[in-house]
């Protein structure tokens, strides 16, 4: 199994630009999670999906952030417009079911907004 | 709101020592607790998952315990090796909100 796949691995963009991060969960996993990691705030949940449906987006910091899961094998996290304070590592994770089992993390996307 | 604290923030030990990493959480209504390892610039690797009904889990040289009533978990690493050097993260899943709340991690360095 290839594990959770994220792209791009690194993204450098200028303030005001749109950024799209992509995630492919492990095949057969029904739950998908987006997290953000910064030095100041550590790892924080942004949003999670179950069976492609957003369940909890209370961690999404602002309306500039949006996430979609059009099918079971693909999800995107979009930031529009991006700001320097969005610079962080964004992780996608998946699990077979919503609770009671391990979450498997992707390698992350390191985003730098200048 | 659930809060997870890890002590110590950093730890440096000589190779071969047994060591204990601590994790505490404020809300005991958890579904499970998971320990992760993160190497610099890398993603998270799951080490152990303890369900709320369990007291401990073991994998090789690692043993994790859970005391839900007191809001504590420990990760015990036996006979530490330089390859164990990494940041160890504790995370809990609440019964209500089915997502992980992470501690800030313990950065471990094992000296050869």
PDB file of C-alpha atoms in Angstrom:
ATOM      1  CA  UNK A   1       0.000   0.000   0.000  1.00  0.00           C
ATOM      2  CA  UNK A   2       1.338   3.434  -0.940  1.00  0.00           C
ATOM      3  CA  UNK A   3       0.059   5.112   2.201  1.00  0.00           C
ATOM      4  CA  UNK A   4      -1.519   8.557   2.258  1.00  0.00           C
ATOM      5  CA  UNK A   5      -0.243  10.641  -0.644  1.00  0.00           C
ATOM      6  CA  UNK A   6       0.004  14.413  -0.499  1.00  0.00           C
ATOM      7  CA  UNK A   7       0.999  16.901  -3.146  1.00  0.00           C
ATOM      8  CA  UNK A   8       2.842  19.101  -3.524  1.00  0.00           C
ATOM      9  CA  UNK A   9       5.428  18.338  -0.839  1.00  0.00           C
ATOM     10  CA  UNK A  10       6.601  21.932  -0.817  1.00  0.00           C
ATOM     11  CA  UNK A  11       4.815  25.068  -1.940  1.00  0.00           C
ATOM     12  CA  UNK A  12       6.127  28.614  -1.945  1.00  0.00           C
ATOM     13  CA  UNK A  13       3.723  31.330  -2.964  1.00  0.00           C
ATOM     14  CA  UNK A  14       3.196  35.034  -2.622  1.00  0.00           C
ATOM     15  CA  UNK A  15       0.631  36.615  -0.368  1.00  0.00           C
ATOM     16  CA  UNK A  16      -2.753  36.893  -2.049  1.00  0.00           C
ATOM     17  CA  UNK A  17      -2.317  33.872  -4.288  1.00  0.00           C
ATOM     18  CA  UNK A  18      -4.598  30.854  -4.237  1.00  0.00           C
ATOM     19  CA  UNK A  19      -3.070  27.647  -2.883  1.00  0.00           C
ATOM     20  CA  UNK A  20      -4.486  24.146  -3.377  1.00  0.00           C
ATOM     21  CA  UNK A  21      -3.203  21.186  -1.408  1.00  0.00           C
ATOM     22  CA  UNK A  22      -4.106  17.656  -2.458  1.00  0.00           C
ATOM     23  CA  UNK A  23      -4.529  14.378  -0.650  1.00  0.00           C
ATOM     24  CA  UNK A  24      -5.160  10.804  -1.681  1.00  0.00           C
ATOM     25  CA  UNK A  25      -6.181   8.631   1.287  1.00  0.00           C
ATOM     26  CA  UNK A  26      -5.364   4.978   1.679  1.00  0.00           C
ATOM     27  CA  UNK A  27      -7.673   2.898  -0.487  1.00  0.00           C
ATOM     28  CA  UNK A  28     -10.667   1.639   1.476  1.00  0.00           C
ATOM     29  CA  UNK A  29     -10.377   4.246   4.213  1.00  0.00           C
ATOM     30  CA  UNK A  30     -13.657   6.046   4.838  1.00  0.00           C
ATOM     31  CA  UNK A  31     -12.444   8.912   7.012  1.00  0.00           C
ATOM     32  CA  UNK A  32     -10.105  11.739   6.059  1.00  0.00           C
ATOM     33  CA  UNK A  33      -8.599  14.446   8.244  1.00  0.00           C
ATOM     34  CA  UNK A  34      -6.721  17.679   7.509  1.00  0.00           C
ATOM     35  CA  UNK A  35      -4.300  18.965  10.176  1.00  0.00           C
ATOM     36  CA  UNK A  36      -1.956  21.946  10.348  1.00  0.00           C
ATOM     37  CA  UNK A  37       1.328  22.040  12.262  1.00  0.00           C
ATOM     38  CA  UNK A  38       3.116  25.223  13.340  1.00  0.00           C
ATOM     39  CA  UNK A  39       5.789  25.910  15.919  1.00  0.00           C
ATOM     40  CA  UNK A  40       3.482  28.174  17.876  1.00  0.00           C
ATOM     41  CA  UNK A  41       0.301  26.082  17.921  1.00  0.00           C
ATOM     42  CA  UNK A  42       1.505  22.535  17.315  1.00  0.00           C
ATOM     43  CA  UNK A  43      -0.759  20.127  15.452  1.00  0.00           C
ATOM     44  CA  UNK A  44      -4.361  21.250  15.030  1.00  0.00           C
ATOM     45  CA  UNK A  45      -7.301  19.629  13.297  1.00  0.00           C
ATOM     46  CA  UNK A  46      -8.807  21.736  10.536  1.00  0.00           C
ATOM     47  CA  UNK A  47     -11.611  19.562   9.150  1.00  0.00           C
ATOM     48  CA  UNK A  48     -12.582  15.929   8.783  1.00  0.00           C
ATOM     49  CA  UNK A  49     -14.761  13.924   6.417  1.00  0.00           C
ATOM     50  CA  UNK A  50     -16.550  10.626   6.773  1.00  0.00           C
ATOM     51  CA  UNK A  51     -17.729   8.871   3.618  1.00  0.00           C
ATOM     52  CA  UNK A  52     -16.857  12.032   1.663  1.00  0.00           C
ATOM     53  CA  UNK A  53     -19.124  14.209   3.821  1.00  0.00           C
ATOM     54  CA  UNK A  54     -17.628  17.021   5.957  1.00  0.00           C
ATOM     55  CA  UNK A  55     -18.421  16.237   9.589  1.00  0.00           C
ATOM     56  CA  UNK A  56     -16.616  18.922  11.565  1.00  0.00           C
ATOM     57  CA  UNK A  57     -15.022  22.042  10.106  1.00  0.00           C
ATOM     58  CA  UNK A  58     -14.826  23.989  13.361  1.00  0.00           C
ATOM     59  CA  UNK A  59     -11.044  24.025  13.130  1.00  0.00           C
ATOM     60  CA  UNK A  60     -10.957  25.877   9.826  1.00  0.00           C
ATOM     61  CA  UNK A  61      -9.445  29.218  10.815  1.00  0.00           C
ATOM     62  CA  UNK A  62     -11.202  31.545   8.389  1.00  0.00           C
ATOM     63  CA  UNK A  63     -13.445  31.697   5.353  1.00  0.00           C
ATOM     64  CA  UNK A  64     -10.283  31.854   3.282  1.00  0.00           C
ATOM     65  CA  UNK A  65      -9.929  28.132   3.928  1.00  0.00           C
ATOM     66  CA  UNK A  66     -12.126  25.563   2.203  1.00  0.00           C
ATOM     67  CA  UNK A  67     -11.927  21.795   1.773  1.00  0.00           C
ATOM     68  CA  UNK A  68     -13.660  19.342  -0.508  1.00  0.00           C
ATOM     69  CA  UNK A  69     -13.809  15.609  -0.957  1.00  0.00           C
ATOM     70  CA  UNK A  70     -15.459  14.928  -4.317  1.00  0.00           C
ATOM     71  CA  UNK A  71     -14.865  11.183  -4.102  1.00  0.00           C
ATOM     72  CA  UNK A  72     -13.415   8.539  -1.802  1.00  0.00           C
ATOM     73  CA  UNK A  73      -9.926   8.809  -3.247  1.00  0.00           C
ATOM     74  CA  UNK A  74      -9.297  12.553  -3.384  1.00  0.00           C
ATOM     75  CA  UNK A  75      -9.514  15.636  -1.196  1.00  0.00           C
ATOM     76  CA  UNK A  76      -8.345  19.231  -1.545  1.00  0.00           C
ATOM     77  CA  UNK A  77      -7.633  22.013   0.914  1.00  0.00           C
ATOM     78  CA  UNK A  78      -7.733  25.464  -0.645  1.00  0.00           C
ATOM     79  CA  UNK A  79      -6.563  28.776   0.749  1.00  0.00           C
ATOM     80  CA  UNK A  80      -7.717  31.877  -1.093  1.00  0.00           C
ATOM     81  CA  UNK A  81      -6.221  34.410  -0.676  1.00  0.00           C
ATOM     82  CA  UNK A  82      -3.152  33.128   1.144  1.00  0.00           C
ATOM     83  CA  UNK A  83      -1.401  35.129   3.880  1.00  0.00           C
ATOM     84  CA  UNK A  84       2.063  34.789   5.484  1.00  0.00           C
ATOM     85  CA  UNK A  85       0.489  33.488   8.720  1.00  0.00           C
ATOM     86  CA  UNK A  86      -0.812  30.484   6.774  1.00  0.00           C
ATOM     87  CA  UNK A  87       2.773  29.232   6.486  1.00  0.00           C
ATOM     88  CA  UNK A  88       2.805  25.799   8.118  1.00  0.00           C
ATOM     89  CA  UNK A  89       3.005  22.092   7.383  1.00  0.00           C
ATOM     90  CA  UNK A  90      -0.369  20.701   6.354  1.00  0.00           C
ATOM     91  CA  UNK A  91      -0.981  17.012   6.987  1.00  0.00           C
ATOM     92  CA  UNK A  92      -3.672  14.767   5.619  1.00  0.00           C
ATOM     93  CA  UNK A  93      -4.571  11.564   7.486  1.00  0.00           C
ATOM     94  CA  UNK A  94      -6.991   8.737   6.851  1.00  0.00           C
ATOM     95  CA  UNK A  95      -8.491   5.863   8.813  1.00  0.00           C
ATOM     96  CA  UNK A  96     -10.683   2.884   7.893  1.00  0.00           C
ATOM     97  CA  UNK A  97     -13.537   4.160  10.034  1.00  0.00           C
ATOM     98  CA  UNK A  98     -14.153   7.349  11.980  1.00  0.00           C
ATOM     99  CA  UNK A  99     -13.143   6.204  15.459  1.00  0.00           C
ATOM    100  CA  UNK A 100     -11.507   3.402  17.369  1.00  0.00           C
ATOM    101  CA  UNK A 101      -8.696   2.784  14.929  1.00  0.00           C
ATOM    102  CA  UNK A 102      -5.350   4.325  14.055  1.00  0.00           C
ATOM    103  CA  UNK A 103      -5.053   7.345  11.830  1.00  0.00           C
ATOM    104  CA  UNK A 104      -2.394   7.147   9.135  1.00  0.00           C
ATOM    105  CA  UNK A 105      -0.646  10.369   8.209  1.00  0.00           C
ATOM    106  CA  UNK A 106       0.756  11.530   4.913  1.00  0.00           C
ATOM    107  CA  UNK A 107       4.211  13.148   4.611  1.00  0.00           C
ATOM    108  CA  UNK A 108       2.741  16.656   4.710  1.00  0.00           C
ATOM    109  CA  UNK A 109       2.908  19.757   2.505  1.00  0.00           C
ATOM    110  CA  UNK A 110       5.227  22.500   3.696  1.00  0.00           C
ATOM    111  CA  UNK A 111       3.607  25.810   2.704  1.00  0.00           C
ATOM    112  CA  UNK A 112       5.514  29.069   2.731  1.00  0.00           C
ATOM    113  CA  UNK A 113       3.652  32.272   1.956  1.00  0.00           C
ATOM    114  CA  UNK A 114       5.903  35.290   1.381  1.00  0.00           C
TER     115      UNK A 114
ATOM    116  CA  UNK B   1     -12.262  21.839  25.388  1.00  0.00           C
ATOM    117  CA  UNK B   2      -9.742  19.018  25.575  1.00  0.00           C
ATOM    118  CA  UNK B   3      -6.167  19.992  26.358  1.00  0.00           C
ATOM    119  CA  UNK B   4      -3.209  17.625  26.110  1.00  0.00           C
ATOM    120  CA  UNK B   5       0.096  18.288  27.874  1.00  0.00           C
ATOM    121  CA  UNK B   6       3.363  16.423  27.453  1.00  0.00           C
ATOM    122  CA  UNK B   7       6.243  16.449  29.904  1.00  0.00           C
ATOM    123  CA  UNK B   8       9.148  16.838  29.484  1.00  0.00           C
ATOM    124  CA  UNK B   9       9.353  19.013  26.371  1.00  0.00           C
ATOM    125  CA  UNK B  10      12.832  17.695  25.656  1.00  0.00           C
ATOM    126  CA  UNK B  11      14.935  14.821  26.925  1.00  0.00           C
ATOM    127  CA  UNK B  12      18.516  13.720  26.280  1.00  0.00           C
ATOM    128  CA  UNK B  13      19.687  10.330  27.520  1.00  0.00           C
ATOM    129  CA  UNK B  14      22.631   8.020  26.914  1.00  0.00           C
ATOM    130  CA  UNK B  15      22.088   4.920  24.840  1.00  0.00           C
ATOM    131  CA  UNK B  16      20.718   1.940  26.757  1.00  0.00           C
ATOM    132  CA  UNK B  17      18.645   3.850  29.289  1.00  0.00           C
ATOM    133  CA  UNK B  18      15.021   3.068  29.966  1.00  0.00           C
ATOM    134  CA  UNK B  19      12.862   6.172  29.819  1.00  0.00           C
ATOM    135  CA  UNK B  20       9.312   7.373  30.398  1.00  0.00           C
ATOM    136  CA  UNK B  21       7.441  10.048  28.503  1.00  0.00           C
ATOM    137  CA  UNK B  22       4.360  11.559  30.094  1.00  0.00           C
ATOM    138  CA  UNK B  23       1.059  12.735  28.648  1.00  0.00           C
ATOM    139  CA  UNK B  24      -1.912  14.221  30.489  1.00  0.00           C
ATOM    140  CA  UNK B  25      -5.335  15.274  29.246  1.00  0.00           C
ATOM    141  CA  UNK B  26      -8.061  17.354  30.850  1.00  0.00           C
ATOM    142  CA  UNK B  27     -11.250  15.589  29.710  1.00  0.00           C
ATOM    143  CA  UNK B  28     -11.450  11.883  30.567  1.00  0.00           C
ATOM    144  CA  UNK B  29     -14.300  11.266  28.104  1.00  0.00           C
ATOM    145  CA  UNK B  30     -11.975   9.875  25.477  1.00  0.00           C
ATOM    146  CA  UNK B  31     -12.461   7.232  22.833  1.00  0.00           C
ATOM    147  CA  UNK B  32      -8.812   6.293  22.575  1.00  0.00           C
ATOM    148  CA  UNK B  33      -5.261   7.610  22.899  1.00  0.00           C
ATOM    149  CA  UNK B  34      -2.561   7.306  20.286  1.00  0.00           C
ATOM    150  CA  UNK B  35       1.216   7.757  20.503  1.00  0.00           C
ATOM    151  CA  UNK B  36       3.072   8.931  17.410  1.00  0.00           C
ATOM    152  CA  UNK B  37       6.676   9.426  16.419  1.00  0.00           C
ATOM    153  CA  UNK B  38       7.752  12.316  14.171  1.00  0.00           C
ATOM    154  CA  UNK B  39      11.210  12.551  12.644  1.00  0.00           C
ATOM    155  CA  UNK B  40      12.483  16.009  11.585  1.00  0.00           C
ATOM    156  CA  UNK B  41      10.782  17.184   8.399  1.00  0.00           C
ATOM    157  CA  UNK B  42       8.690  14.033   8.190  1.00  0.00           C
ATOM    158  CA  UNK B  43       5.128  12.942   8.796  1.00  0.00           C
ATOM    159  CA  UNK B  44       3.765  11.104  11.809  1.00  0.00           C
ATOM    160  CA  UNK B  45       4.192   7.392  12.381  1.00  0.00           C
ATOM    161  CA  UNK B  46       1.695   5.689  14.663  1.00  0.00           C
ATOM    162  CA  UNK B  47       3.355   3.732  17.463  1.00  0.00           C
ATOM    163  CA  UNK B  48       0.584   2.524  19.739  1.00  0.00           C
ATOM    164  CA  UNK B  49      -3.180   2.938  20.053  1.00  0.00           C
ATOM    165  CA  UNK B  50      -4.907   2.371  23.395  1.00  0.00           C
ATOM    166  CA  UNK B  51      -8.668   2.124  23.525  1.00  0.00           C
ATOM    167  CA  UNK B  52     -10.400   3.775  26.483  1.00  0.00           C
ATOM    168  CA  UNK B  53     -11.271   0.347  27.932  1.00  0.00           C
ATOM    169  CA  UNK B  54      -7.635  -0.802  27.872  1.00  0.00           C
ATOM    170  CA  UNK B  55      -4.889  -0.212  30.416  1.00  0.00           C
ATOM    171  CA  UNK B  56      -1.829  -0.719  28.239  1.00  0.00           C
ATOM    172  CA  UNK B  57      -0.429  -1.714  24.872  1.00  0.00           C
ATOM    173  CA  UNK B  58       2.982  -3.094  23.980  1.00  0.00           C
ATOM    174  CA  UNK B  59       4.978  -3.166  20.788  1.00  0.00           C
ATOM    175  CA  UNK B  60       8.554  -4.372  20.933  1.00  0.00           C
ATOM    176  CA  UNK B  61      10.516  -2.100  23.276  1.00  0.00           C
ATOM    177  CA  UNK B  62       7.573   0.277  23.647  1.00  0.00           C
ATOM    178  CA  UNK B  63       4.867   0.077  26.285  1.00  0.00           C
ATOM    179  CA  UNK B  64       2.081   2.608  26.660  1.00  0.00           C
ATOM    180  CA  UNK B  65      -0.240   2.778  29.646  1.00  0.00           C
ATOM    181  CA  UNK B  66      -3.516   4.612  30.114  1.00  0.00           C
ATOM    182  CA  UNK B  67      -5.209   5.777  33.312  1.00  0.00           C
ATOM    183  CA  UNK B  68      -8.354   7.382  31.981  1.00  0.00           C
ATOM    184  CA  UNK B  69      -9.756   8.410  35.354  1.00  0.00           C
ATOM    185  CA  UNK B  70      -6.684  10.465  36.206  1.00  0.00           C
ATOM    186  CA  UNK B  71      -6.198  11.693  32.646  1.00  0.00           C
ATOM    187  CA  UNK B  72      -2.707  10.264  32.179  1.00  0.00           C
ATOM    188  CA  UNK B  73      -0.737   8.124  29.806  1.00  0.00           C
ATOM    189  CA  UNK B  74       2.909   7.120  29.778  1.00  0.00           C
ATOM    190  CA  UNK B  75       5.113   5.810  27.005  1.00  0.00           C
ATOM    191  CA  UNK B  76       7.908   3.598  28.262  1.00  0.00           C
ATOM    192  CA  UNK B  77      10.888   2.978  25.988  1.00  0.00           C
ATOM    193  CA  UNK B  78      13.194   0.175  27.058  1.00  0.00           C
ATOM    194  CA  UNK B  79      16.899   0.046  26.240  1.00  0.00           C
ATOM    195  CA  UNK B  80      16.891   3.252  24.220  1.00  0.00           C
ATOM    196  CA  UNK B  81      18.884   3.458  20.977  1.00  0.00           C
ATOM    197  CA  UNK B  82      20.144   6.414  18.901  1.00  0.00           C
ATOM    198  CA  UNK B  83      17.535   5.482  16.285  1.00  0.00           C
ATOM    199  CA  UNK B  84      14.832   6.311  18.823  1.00  0.00           C
ATOM    200  CA  UNK B  85      15.762   9.984  18.570  1.00  0.00           C
ATOM    201  CA  UNK B  86      12.651  11.828  17.378  1.00  0.00           C
ATOM    202  CA  UNK B  87       9.700  13.833  18.673  1.00  0.00           C
ATOM    203  CA  UNK B  88       7.023  11.758  20.381  1.00  0.00           C
ATOM    204  CA  UNK B  89       3.462  13.030  20.252  1.00  0.00           C
ATOM    205  CA  UNK B  90       0.490  11.983  22.311  1.00  0.00           C
ATOM    206  CA  UNK B  91      -3.026  12.480  20.927  1.00  0.00           C
ATOM    207  CA  UNK B  92      -6.491  11.759  22.300  1.00  0.00           C
ATOM    208  CA  UNK B  93      -9.762  11.247  20.499  1.00  0.00           C
ATOM    209  CA  UNK B  94     -12.784  12.579  22.377  1.00  0.00           C
ATOM    210  CA  UNK B  95     -16.010  10.622  22.449  1.00  0.00           C
ATOM    211  CA  UNK B  96     -17.876  13.581  21.037  1.00  0.00           C
ATOM    212  CA  UNK B  97     -15.574  15.039  18.430  1.00  0.00           C
ATOM    213  CA  UNK B  98     -14.054  12.147  16.525  1.00  0.00           C
ATOM    214  CA  UNK B  99     -10.728  13.761  15.808  1.00  0.00           C
ATOM    215  CA  UNK B 100      -7.378  13.867  17.534  1.00  0.00           C
ATOM    216  CA  UNK B 101      -6.197  16.561  19.942  1.00  0.00           C
ATOM    217  CA  UNK B 102      -2.406  16.571  20.111  1.00  0.00           C
ATOM    218  CA  UNK B 103       0.085  17.447  22.786  1.00  0.00           C
ATOM    219  CA  UNK B 104       3.077  19.584  21.929  1.00  0.00           C
ATOM    220  CA  UNK B 105       5.427  16.619  21.976  1.00  0.00           C
ATOM    221  CA  UNK B 106       8.586  15.448  23.725  1.00  0.00           C
ATOM    222  CA  UNK B 107      11.794  15.827  21.713  1.00  0.00           C
ATOM    223  CA  UNK B 108      14.012  12.862  22.546  1.00  0.00           C
ATOM    224  CA  UNK B 109      17.706  12.576  21.814  1.00  0.00           C
ATOM    225  CA  UNK B 110      19.531   9.338  22.567  1.00  0.00           C
ATOM    226  CA  UNK B 111      23.283   9.814  22.704  1.00  0.00           C
ATOM    227  CA  UNK B 112      25.472   6.983  21.370  1.00  0.00           C
TER     228      UNK B 112
END
